[in-house]
Tab-separated table of C-alpha atoms and ligand atoms in Angstrom:
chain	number	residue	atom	x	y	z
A	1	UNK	CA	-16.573	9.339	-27.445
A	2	UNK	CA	-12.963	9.097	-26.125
A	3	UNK	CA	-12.525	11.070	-22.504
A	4	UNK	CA	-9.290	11.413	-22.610
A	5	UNK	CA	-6.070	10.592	-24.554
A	6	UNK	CA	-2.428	10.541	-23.501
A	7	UNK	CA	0.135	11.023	-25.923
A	8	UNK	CA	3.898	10.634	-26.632
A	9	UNK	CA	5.092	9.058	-23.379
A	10	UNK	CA	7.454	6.512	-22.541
A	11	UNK	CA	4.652	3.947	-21.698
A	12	UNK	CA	5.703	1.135	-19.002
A	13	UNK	CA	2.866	-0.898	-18.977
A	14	UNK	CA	3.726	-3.749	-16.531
A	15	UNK	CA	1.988	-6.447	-18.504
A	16	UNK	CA	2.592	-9.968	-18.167
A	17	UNK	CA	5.143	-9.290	-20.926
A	18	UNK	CA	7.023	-6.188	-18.976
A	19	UNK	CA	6.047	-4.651	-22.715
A	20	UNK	CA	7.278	-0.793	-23.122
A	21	UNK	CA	6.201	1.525	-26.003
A	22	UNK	CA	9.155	4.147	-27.131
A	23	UNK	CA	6.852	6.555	-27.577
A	24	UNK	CA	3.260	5.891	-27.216
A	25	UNK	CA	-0.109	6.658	-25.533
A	26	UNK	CA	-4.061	5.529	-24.393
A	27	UNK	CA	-7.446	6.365	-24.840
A	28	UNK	CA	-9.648	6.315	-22.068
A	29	UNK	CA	-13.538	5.961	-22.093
A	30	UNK	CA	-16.031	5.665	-18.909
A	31	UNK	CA	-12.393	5.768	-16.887
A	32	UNK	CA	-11.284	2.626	-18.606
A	33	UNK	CA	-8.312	2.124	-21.461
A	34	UNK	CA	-9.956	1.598	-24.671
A	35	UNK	CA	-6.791	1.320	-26.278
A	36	UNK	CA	-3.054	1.537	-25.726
A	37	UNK	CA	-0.178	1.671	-28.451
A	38	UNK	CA	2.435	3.721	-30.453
A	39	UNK	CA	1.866	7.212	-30.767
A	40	UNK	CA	0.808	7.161	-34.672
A	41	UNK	CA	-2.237	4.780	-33.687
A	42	UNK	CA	-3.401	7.100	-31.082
A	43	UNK	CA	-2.658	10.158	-32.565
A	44	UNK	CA	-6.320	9.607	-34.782
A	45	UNK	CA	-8.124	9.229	-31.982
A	46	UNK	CA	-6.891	12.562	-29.681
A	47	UNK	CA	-8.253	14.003	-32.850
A	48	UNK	CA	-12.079	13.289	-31.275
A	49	UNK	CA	-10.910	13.129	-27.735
A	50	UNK	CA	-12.786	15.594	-24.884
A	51	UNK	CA	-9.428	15.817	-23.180
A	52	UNK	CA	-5.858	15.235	-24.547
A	53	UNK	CA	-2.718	15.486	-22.543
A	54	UNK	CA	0.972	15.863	-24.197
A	55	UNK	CA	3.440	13.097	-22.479
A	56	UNK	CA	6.232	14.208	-24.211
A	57	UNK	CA	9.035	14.643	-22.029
A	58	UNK	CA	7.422	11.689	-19.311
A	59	UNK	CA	7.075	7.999	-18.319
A	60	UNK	CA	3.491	6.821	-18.453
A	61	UNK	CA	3.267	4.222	-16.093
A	62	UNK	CA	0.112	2.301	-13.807
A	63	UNK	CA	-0.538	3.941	-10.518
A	64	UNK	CA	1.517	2.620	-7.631
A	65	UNK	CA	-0.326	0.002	-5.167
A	66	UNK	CA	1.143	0.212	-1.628
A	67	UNK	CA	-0.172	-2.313	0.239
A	68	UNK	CA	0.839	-1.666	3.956
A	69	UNK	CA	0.027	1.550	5.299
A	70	UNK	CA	-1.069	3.184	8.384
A	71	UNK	CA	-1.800	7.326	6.881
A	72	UNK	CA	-3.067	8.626	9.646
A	73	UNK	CA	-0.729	8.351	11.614
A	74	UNK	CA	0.929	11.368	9.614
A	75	UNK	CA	-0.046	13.268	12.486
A	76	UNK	CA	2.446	11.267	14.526
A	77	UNK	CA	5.093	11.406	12.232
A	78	UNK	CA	8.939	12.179	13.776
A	79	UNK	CA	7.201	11.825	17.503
A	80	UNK	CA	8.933	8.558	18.836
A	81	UNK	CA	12.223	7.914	17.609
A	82	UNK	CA	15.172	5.293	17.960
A	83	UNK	CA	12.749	2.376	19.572
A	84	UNK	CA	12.525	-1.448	18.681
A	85	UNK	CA	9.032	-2.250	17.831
A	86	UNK	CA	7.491	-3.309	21.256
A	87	UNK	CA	8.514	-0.192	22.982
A	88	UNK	CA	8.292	2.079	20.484
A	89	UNK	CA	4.380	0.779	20.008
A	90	UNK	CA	3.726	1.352	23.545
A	91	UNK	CA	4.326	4.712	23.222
A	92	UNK	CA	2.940	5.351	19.768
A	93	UNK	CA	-0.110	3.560	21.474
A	94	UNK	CA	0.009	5.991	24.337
A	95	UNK	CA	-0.111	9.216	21.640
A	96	UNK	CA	-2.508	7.828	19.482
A	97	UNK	CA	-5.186	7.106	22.066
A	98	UNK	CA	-4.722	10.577	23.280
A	99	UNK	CA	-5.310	12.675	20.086
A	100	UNK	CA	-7.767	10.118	18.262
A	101	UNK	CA	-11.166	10.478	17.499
A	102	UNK	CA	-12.797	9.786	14.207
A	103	UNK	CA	-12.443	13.790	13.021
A	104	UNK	CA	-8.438	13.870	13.558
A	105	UNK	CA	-8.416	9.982	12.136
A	106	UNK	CA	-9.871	11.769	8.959
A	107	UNK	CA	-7.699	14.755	8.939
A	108	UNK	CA	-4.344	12.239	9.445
A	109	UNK	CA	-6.225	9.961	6.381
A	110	UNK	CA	-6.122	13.067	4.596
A	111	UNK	CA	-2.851	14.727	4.828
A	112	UNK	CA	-1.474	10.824	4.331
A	113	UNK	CA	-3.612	10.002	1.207
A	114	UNK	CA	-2.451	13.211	-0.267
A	115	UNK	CA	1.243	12.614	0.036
A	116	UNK	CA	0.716	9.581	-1.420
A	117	UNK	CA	-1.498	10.714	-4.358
A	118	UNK	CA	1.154	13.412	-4.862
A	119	UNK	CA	3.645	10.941	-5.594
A	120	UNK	CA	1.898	8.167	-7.710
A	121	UNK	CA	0.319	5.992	-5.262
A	122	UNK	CA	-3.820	5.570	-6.574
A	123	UNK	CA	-4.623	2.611	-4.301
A	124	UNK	CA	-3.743	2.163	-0.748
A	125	UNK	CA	-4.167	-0.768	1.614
A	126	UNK	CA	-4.720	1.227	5.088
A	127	UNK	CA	-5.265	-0.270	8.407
A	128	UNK	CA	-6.733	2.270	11.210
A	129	UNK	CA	-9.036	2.480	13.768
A	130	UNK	CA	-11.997	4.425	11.910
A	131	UNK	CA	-12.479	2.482	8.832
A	132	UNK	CA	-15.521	4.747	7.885
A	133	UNK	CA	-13.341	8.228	8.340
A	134	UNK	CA	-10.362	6.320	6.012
A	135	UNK	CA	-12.778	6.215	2.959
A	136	UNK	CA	-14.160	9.128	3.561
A	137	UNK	CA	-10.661	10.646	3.468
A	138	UNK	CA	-9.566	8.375	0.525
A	139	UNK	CA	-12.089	9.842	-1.331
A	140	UNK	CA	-11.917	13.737	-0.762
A	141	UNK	CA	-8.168	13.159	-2.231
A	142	UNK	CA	-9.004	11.054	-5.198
A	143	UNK	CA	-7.525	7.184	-4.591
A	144	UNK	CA	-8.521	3.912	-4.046
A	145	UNK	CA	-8.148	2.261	-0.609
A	146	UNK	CA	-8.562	-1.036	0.748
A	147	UNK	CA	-9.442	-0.729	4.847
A	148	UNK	CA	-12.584	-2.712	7.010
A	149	UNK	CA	-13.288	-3.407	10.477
A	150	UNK	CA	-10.090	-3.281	12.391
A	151	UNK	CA	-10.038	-6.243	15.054
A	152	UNK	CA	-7.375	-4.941	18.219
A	153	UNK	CA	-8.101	-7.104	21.705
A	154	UNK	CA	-6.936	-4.362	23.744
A	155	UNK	CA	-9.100	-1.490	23.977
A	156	UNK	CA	-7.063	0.476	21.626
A	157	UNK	CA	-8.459	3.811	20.578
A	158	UNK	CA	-12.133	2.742	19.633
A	159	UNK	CA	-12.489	0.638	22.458
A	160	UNK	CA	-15.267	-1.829	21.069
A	161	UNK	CA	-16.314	-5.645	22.049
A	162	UNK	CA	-15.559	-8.113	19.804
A	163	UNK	CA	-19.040	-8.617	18.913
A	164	UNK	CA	-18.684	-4.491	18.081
A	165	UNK	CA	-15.905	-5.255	16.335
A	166	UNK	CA	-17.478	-8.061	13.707
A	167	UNK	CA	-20.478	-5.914	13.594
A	168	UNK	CA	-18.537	-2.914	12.292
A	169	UNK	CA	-16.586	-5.095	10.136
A	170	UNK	CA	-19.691	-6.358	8.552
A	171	UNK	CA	-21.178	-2.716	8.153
A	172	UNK	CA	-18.116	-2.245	6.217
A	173	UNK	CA	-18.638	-4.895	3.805
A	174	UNK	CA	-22.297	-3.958	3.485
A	175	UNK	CA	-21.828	-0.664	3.106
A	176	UNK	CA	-18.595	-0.950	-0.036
A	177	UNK	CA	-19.429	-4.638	-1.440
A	178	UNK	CA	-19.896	-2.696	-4.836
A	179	UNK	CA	-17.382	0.622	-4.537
A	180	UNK	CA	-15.158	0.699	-7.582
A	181	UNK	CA	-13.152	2.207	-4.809
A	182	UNK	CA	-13.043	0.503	-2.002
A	183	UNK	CA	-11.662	-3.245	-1.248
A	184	UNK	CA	-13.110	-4.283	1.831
A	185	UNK	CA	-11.128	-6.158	4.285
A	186	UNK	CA	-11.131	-7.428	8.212
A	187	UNK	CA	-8.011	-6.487	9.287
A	188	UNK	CA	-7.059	-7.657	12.891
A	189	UNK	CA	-3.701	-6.358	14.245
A	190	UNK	CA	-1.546	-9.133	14.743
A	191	UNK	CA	-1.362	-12.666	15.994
A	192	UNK	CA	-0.194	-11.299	19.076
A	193	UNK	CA	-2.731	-8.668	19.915
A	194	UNK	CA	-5.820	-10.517	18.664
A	195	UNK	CA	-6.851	-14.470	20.176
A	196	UNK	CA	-7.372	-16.955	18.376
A	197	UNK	CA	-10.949	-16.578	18.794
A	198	UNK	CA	-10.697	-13.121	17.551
A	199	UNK	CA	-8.555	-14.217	14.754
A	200	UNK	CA	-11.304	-16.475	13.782
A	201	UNK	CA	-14.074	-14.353	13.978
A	202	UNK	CA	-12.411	-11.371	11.787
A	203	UNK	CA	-11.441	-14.410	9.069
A	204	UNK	CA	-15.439	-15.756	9.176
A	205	UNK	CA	-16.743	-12.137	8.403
A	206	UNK	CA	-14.360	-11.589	5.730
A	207	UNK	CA	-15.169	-15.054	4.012
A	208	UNK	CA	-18.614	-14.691	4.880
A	209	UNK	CA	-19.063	-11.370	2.689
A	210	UNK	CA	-16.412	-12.349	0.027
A	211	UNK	CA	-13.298	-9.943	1.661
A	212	UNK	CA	-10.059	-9.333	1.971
A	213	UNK	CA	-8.263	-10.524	5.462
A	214	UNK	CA	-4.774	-8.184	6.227
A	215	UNK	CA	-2.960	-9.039	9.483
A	216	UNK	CA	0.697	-8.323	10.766
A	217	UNK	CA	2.959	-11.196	10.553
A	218	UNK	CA	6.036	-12.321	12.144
A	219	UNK	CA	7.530	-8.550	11.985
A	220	UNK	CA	10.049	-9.285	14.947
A	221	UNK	CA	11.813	-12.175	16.557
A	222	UNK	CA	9.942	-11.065	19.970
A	223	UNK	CA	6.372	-11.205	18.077
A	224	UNK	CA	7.816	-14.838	17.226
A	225	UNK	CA	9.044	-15.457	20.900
A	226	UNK	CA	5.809	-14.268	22.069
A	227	UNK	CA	3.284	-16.350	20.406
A	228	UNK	CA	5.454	-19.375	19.971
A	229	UNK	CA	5.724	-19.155	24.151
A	230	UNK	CA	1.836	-18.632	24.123
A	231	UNK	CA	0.253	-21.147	21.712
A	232	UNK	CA	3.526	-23.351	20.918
A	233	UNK	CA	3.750	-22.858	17.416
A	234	UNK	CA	5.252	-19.461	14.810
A	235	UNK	CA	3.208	-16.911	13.840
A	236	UNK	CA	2.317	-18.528	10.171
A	237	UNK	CA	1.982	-21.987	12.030
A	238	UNK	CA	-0.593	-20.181	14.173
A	239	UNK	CA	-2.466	-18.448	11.151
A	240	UNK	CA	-2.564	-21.275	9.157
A	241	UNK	CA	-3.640	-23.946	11.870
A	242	UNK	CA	-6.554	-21.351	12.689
A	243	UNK	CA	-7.344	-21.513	9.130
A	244	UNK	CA	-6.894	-18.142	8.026
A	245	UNK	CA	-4.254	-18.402	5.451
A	246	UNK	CA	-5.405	-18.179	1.580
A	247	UNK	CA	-5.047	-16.020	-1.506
A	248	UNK	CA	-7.227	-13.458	0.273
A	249	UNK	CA	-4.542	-12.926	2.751
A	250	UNK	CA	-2.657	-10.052	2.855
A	251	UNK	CA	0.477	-11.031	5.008
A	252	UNK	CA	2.269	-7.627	6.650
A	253	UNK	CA	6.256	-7.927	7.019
A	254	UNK	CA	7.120	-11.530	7.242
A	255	UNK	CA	10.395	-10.822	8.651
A	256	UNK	CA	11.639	-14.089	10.395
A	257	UNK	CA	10.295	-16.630	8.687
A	258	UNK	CA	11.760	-20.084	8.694
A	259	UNK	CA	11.847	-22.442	5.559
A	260	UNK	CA	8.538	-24.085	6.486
A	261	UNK	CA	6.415	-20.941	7.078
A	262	UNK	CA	7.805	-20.035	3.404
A	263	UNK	CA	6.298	-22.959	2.193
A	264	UNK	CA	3.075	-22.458	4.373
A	265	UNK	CA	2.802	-19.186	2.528
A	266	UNK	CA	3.722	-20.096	-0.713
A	267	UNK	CA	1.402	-23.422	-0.669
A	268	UNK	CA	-1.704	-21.203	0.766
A	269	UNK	CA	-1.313	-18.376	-1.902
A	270	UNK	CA	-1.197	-15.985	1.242
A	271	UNK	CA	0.506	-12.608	0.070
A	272	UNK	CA	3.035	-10.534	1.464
A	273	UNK	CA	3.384	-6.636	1.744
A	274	UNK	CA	7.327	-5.996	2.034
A	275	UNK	CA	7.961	-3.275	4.322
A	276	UNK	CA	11.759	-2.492	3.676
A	277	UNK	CA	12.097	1.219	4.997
A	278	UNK	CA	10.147	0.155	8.744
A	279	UNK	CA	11.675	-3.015	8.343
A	280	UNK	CA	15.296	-0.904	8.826
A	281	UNK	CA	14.013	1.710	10.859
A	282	UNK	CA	12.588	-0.462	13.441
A	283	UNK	CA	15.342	-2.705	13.819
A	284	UNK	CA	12.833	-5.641	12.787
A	285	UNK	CA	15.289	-7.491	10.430
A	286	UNK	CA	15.684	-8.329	6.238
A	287	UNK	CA	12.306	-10.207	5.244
A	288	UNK	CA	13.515	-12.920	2.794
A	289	UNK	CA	12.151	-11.736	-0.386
A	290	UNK	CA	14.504	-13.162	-3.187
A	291	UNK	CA	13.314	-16.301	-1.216
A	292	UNK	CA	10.196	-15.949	-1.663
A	293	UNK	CA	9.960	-15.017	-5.320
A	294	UNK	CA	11.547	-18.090	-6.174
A	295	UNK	CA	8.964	-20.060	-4.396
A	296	UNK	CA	6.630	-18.152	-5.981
A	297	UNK	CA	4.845	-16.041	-3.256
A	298	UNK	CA	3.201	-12.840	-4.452
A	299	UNK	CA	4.994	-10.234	-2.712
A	300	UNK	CA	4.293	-6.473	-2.948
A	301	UNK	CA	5.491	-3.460	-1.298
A	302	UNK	CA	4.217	-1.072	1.532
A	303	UNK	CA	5.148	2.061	3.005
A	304	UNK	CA	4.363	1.061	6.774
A	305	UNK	CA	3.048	3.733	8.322
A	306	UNK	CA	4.638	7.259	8.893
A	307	UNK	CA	6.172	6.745	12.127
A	308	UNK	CA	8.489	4.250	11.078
A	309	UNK	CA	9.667	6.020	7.945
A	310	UNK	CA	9.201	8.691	8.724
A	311	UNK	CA	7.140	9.665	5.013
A	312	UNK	CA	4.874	7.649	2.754
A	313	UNK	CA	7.401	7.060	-0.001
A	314	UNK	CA	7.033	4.154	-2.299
A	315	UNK	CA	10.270	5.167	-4.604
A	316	UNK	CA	11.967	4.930	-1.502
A	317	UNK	CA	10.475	1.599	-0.975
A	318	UNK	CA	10.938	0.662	-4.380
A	319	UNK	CA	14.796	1.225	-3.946
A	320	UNK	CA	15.040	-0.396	-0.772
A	321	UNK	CA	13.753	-3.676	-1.985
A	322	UNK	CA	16.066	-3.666	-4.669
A	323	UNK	CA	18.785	-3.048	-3.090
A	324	UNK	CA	18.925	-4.363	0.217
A	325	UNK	CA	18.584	-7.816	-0.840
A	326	UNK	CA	21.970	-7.439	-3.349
A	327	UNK	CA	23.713	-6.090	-0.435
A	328	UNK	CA	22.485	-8.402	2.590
A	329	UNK	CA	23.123	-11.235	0.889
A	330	UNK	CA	26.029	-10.299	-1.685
A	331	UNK	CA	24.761	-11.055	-4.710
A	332	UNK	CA	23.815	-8.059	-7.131
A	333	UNK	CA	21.559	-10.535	-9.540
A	334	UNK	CA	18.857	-10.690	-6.900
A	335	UNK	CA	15.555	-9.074	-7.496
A	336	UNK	CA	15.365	-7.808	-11.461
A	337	UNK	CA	14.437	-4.642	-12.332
A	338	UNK	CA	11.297	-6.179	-13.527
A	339	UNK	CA	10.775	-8.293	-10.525
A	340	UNK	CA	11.053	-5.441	-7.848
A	341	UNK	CA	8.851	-2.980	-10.873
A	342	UNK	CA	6.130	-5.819	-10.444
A	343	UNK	CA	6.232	-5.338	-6.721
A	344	UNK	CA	5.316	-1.582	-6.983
A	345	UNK	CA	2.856	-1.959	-9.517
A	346	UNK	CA	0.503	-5.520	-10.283
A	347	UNK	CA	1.767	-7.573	-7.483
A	348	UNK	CA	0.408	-5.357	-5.361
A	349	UNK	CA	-3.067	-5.321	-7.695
A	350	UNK	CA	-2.595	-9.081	-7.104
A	351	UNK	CA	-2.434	-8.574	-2.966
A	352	UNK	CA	-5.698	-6.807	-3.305
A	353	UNK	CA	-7.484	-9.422	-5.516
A	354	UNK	CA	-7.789	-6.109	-8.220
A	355	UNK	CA	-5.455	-7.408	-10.877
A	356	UNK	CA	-8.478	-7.610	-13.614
A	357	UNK	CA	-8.368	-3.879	-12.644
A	358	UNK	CA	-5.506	-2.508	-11.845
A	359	UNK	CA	-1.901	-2.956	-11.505
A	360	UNK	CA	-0.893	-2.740	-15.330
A	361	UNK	CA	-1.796	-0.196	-18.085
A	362	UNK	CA	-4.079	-2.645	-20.403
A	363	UNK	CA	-6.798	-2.495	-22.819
A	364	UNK	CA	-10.332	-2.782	-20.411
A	365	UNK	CA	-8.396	-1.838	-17.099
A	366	UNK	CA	-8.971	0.981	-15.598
A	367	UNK	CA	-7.306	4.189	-16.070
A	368	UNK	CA	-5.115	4.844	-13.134
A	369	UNK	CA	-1.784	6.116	-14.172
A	370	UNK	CA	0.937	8.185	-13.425
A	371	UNK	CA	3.229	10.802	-15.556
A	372	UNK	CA	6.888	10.739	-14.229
A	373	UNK	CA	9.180	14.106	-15.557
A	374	UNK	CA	11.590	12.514	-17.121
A	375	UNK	CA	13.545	15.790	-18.172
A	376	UNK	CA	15.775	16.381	-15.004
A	377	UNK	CA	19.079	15.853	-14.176
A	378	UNK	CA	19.086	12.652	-12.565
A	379	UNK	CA	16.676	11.393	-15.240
A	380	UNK	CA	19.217	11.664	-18.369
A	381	UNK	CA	20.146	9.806	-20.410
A	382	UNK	CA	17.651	7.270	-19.625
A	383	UNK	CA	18.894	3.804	-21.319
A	384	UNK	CA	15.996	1.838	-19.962
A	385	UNK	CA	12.545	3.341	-18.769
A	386	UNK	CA	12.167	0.705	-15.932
A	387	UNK	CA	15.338	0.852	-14.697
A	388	UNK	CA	15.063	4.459	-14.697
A	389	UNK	CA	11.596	3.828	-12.746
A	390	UNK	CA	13.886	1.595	-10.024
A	391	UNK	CA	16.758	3.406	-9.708
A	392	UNK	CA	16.351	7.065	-10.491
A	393	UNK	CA	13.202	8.382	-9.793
A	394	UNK	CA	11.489	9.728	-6.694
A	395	UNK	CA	8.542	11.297	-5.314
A	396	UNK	CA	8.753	15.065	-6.563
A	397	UNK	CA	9.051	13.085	-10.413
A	398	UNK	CA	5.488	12.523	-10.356
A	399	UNK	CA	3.860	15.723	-12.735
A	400	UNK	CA	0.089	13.971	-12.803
A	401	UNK	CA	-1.771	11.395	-11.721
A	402	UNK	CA	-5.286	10.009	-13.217
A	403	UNK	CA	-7.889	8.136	-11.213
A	404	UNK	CA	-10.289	5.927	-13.276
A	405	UNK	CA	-9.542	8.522	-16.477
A	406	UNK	CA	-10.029	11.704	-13.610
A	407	UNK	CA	-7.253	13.856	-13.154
A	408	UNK	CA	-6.543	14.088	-9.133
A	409	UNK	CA	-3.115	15.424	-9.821
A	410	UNK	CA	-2.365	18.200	-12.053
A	411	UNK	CA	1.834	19.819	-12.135
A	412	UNK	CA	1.926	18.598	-8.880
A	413	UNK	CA	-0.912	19.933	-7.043
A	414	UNK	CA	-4.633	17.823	-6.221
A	415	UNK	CA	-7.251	18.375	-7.954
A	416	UNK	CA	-9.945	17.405	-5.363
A	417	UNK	CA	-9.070	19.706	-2.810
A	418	UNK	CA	-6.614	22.346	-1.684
A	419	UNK	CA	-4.425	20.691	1.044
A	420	UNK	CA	-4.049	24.427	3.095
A	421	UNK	CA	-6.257	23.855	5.699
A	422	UNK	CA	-5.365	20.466	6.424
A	423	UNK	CA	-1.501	21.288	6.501
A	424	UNK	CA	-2.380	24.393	8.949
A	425	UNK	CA	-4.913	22.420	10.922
A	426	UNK	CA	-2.613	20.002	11.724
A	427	UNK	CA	0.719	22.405	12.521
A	428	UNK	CA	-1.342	23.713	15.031
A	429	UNK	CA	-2.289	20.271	16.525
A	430	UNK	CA	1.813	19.997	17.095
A	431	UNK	CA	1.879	21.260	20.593
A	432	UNK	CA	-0.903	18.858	21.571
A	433	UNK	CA	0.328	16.000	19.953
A	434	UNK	CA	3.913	16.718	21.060
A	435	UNK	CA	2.445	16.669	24.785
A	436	UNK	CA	0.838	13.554	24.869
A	437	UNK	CA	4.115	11.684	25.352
A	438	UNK	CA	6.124	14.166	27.690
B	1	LIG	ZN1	1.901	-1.798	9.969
């Protein structure tokens, strides 16, 4: 029996081959594609299908993979302005620790999650301090996320040992080692707010219960400064001397990296999550992406969190990485349309060890996709789907979005949940927030 057919679209499947159908569709069965093609082959089979749904009219496309994100703090968002990174952290540090607990963590999750389900985004690699409260949150709106044991030398907001730290972290992997939903990682801060110890320890229990290992990386010059002054050697020299660089590793920014680190990363199979929008925002720098596609590093893309964006926006993100690059170094044949498209979608399956799963719309994956309106204004005429994908489209595009075959996003709206309470939960939280840094 066929769950569900979509029919009709534009379909940009982001196979190996960067194939698109004209007008096509897929089949779904137990939340996997059972078959994908032009519209007069799955026409038969919506005949016998429990659920069919017309694409006419919109881009079918794989849900988006951000792979950088901090949703929670949504709460936070437009509170510290106009900061480099170090200061700016201090104070975000300050606000966070004030209004944290693992109820408001969740409620944050939430009302991030949801703006990113809204516009396309069905699995999420989120770093924060309640790793329980983030699934928990991930699932009441309907996506995937990837999140562990967070590993912060400071007390931070939680406040834990180390050896509370690896023991949560270890929880975590017990606990999700089979979700369809979850990728567990350890995810310690950065190379300058964890020791190498700590480093270590967060890379054993990661490789220990087969894991994912996400870290900051070489964001700023002063991170640089910092940890060259402190253990005389860069921030990749650092990770990869401790032994914690491989194709598990989900590298965050990779601003200033010199030619060697770029090799280091490329000749570990470490990842990177591109993080244009903070990247700007925050002063940090221009990451050296076209660089790093030609040396074949898997690089994906990442919101950042919503203080340095000050949304969840990966068309914005999208954009930015393929256009920044043209104009900061001059030359408007850096990053294809298909190369920065990859970034959005399977490189960012690849980051999360998930491309068997996700990432692309093929036969046996599963059935996260997206339906962009491609009947607007800035949508016509539309010479090239992918291009239109790069260029033209943004967040309010996105009509409905399907999670393993399940529809989370219907016209626009979840399908989980109704967002009102969180939205009014959280306006009232504003004077509270708002005081924690005055
Ligand atoms: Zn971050």
């Amino acid at each position: 029996m066929t769950d569900l057919v979509i029919n009709n679209a534009v379909v940009v499947t982001s196979d190996a081959k960067g194939s698109v159908i004209d007008k096509g569709g897929v089949a779904v069965e137990n939340g996997r594609i059972r078959q994908i093609g032009p519209a007069d082959e799955i026409a038969p089979v919506a005949a016998h299908a429990a659920k069919v749904v017309d694409g006419s009219g919109h881009i079918l496309m794989p849900g988006i993979v951000n792979t950088h994100c901090h949703a929670a703090d949504s709460l936070f968002r437009g509170l510290v302005e106009n900061l480099p990174l170090e200061p700016w952290l201090q104070t975000v540090w300050q606000a966070e620790g004030a209004i944290l607990n693992p109820d408001t963590s969740r409620l944050g999750s939430v009302l991030g999650f949801a703006e990113l389900l809204l516009s396309g985004v069905t699995s999420v690699m989120d770093m924060f301090w309640y790793p329980f409260e983030t699934v928990a949150a991930a699932r009441q709106v309907g996506l995937r996320v990837s999140t562990g044991g967070i590993f912060f030398d400071p007390a931070g907001v939680t406040a834990l040992s180390i050896d509370e730290r690896v023991a949560e972290a270890r929880r975590f992997f017990d606990e999700f080692a089979q979700a369809e939903d979850v990728f567990a990682a350890s995810m310690p801060h950065g190379a300058y707010t964890v020791s190498p110890e700590n480093l270590k320890a967060a890379w054993a229990v990661s490789h220990e219960c087969g894991g994912l290992f996400c870290t900051h990386c070489a964001e700023t010059r002063a991170e640089q400064l910092d940890i060259q002054t402190r253990y005389g050697r860069s921030v990749v020299r650092h990770l990869d001397q401790l032994g914690c660089l491989d194709e598990r590793t989900v590298l965050a920014h990779c601003v200033h990296l010199d030619e060697e680190e770029l090799d280091i990363v490329a000749r570990t199979g470490a990842h990177v999550a591109h993080n244009p929008m903070s990247n700007m925002k925050l002063a940090s720098g221009f990451a050296r992406v076209p660089e790093m596609l030609d040396r074949g590093i898997n690089v994906s893309l990442g919101t950042d969190g919503p203080l340095s964006g000050n949304d969840l926006d990966m068309w914005m993100t999208l954009r930015l990485a393929a256009t920044m690059h043209k104009g900061f170094t001059g030359r408007a044949d850096l990053i294809s349309t298909r190369q920065a498209f990859d970034m959005l979608t399977i490189n960012g399956a690849k980051a999360l060890g998930a491309e068997d799963r996700i990432g692309s719309l093929e036969v046996g994956k599963l059935a996260d996709m997206v339906l962009v309106d491609v009947k607007r204004p800035h949508a016509v005429p539309m010479f090239d789907p992918m291009t239109h994908l790069v260029y033209s489209t943004n967040k309010s595009d996105v009509r409905h979005v399907f999670l393993g075959g399940e529809q989370v996003v219907r016209n626009g709206e979840l399908t989980r949940m109704s967002l009102d309470d969180t939205l009014a939960t959280v306006e009232d939280m504003v004077p509270k927030i708002a005081a924690t840094i005055a």
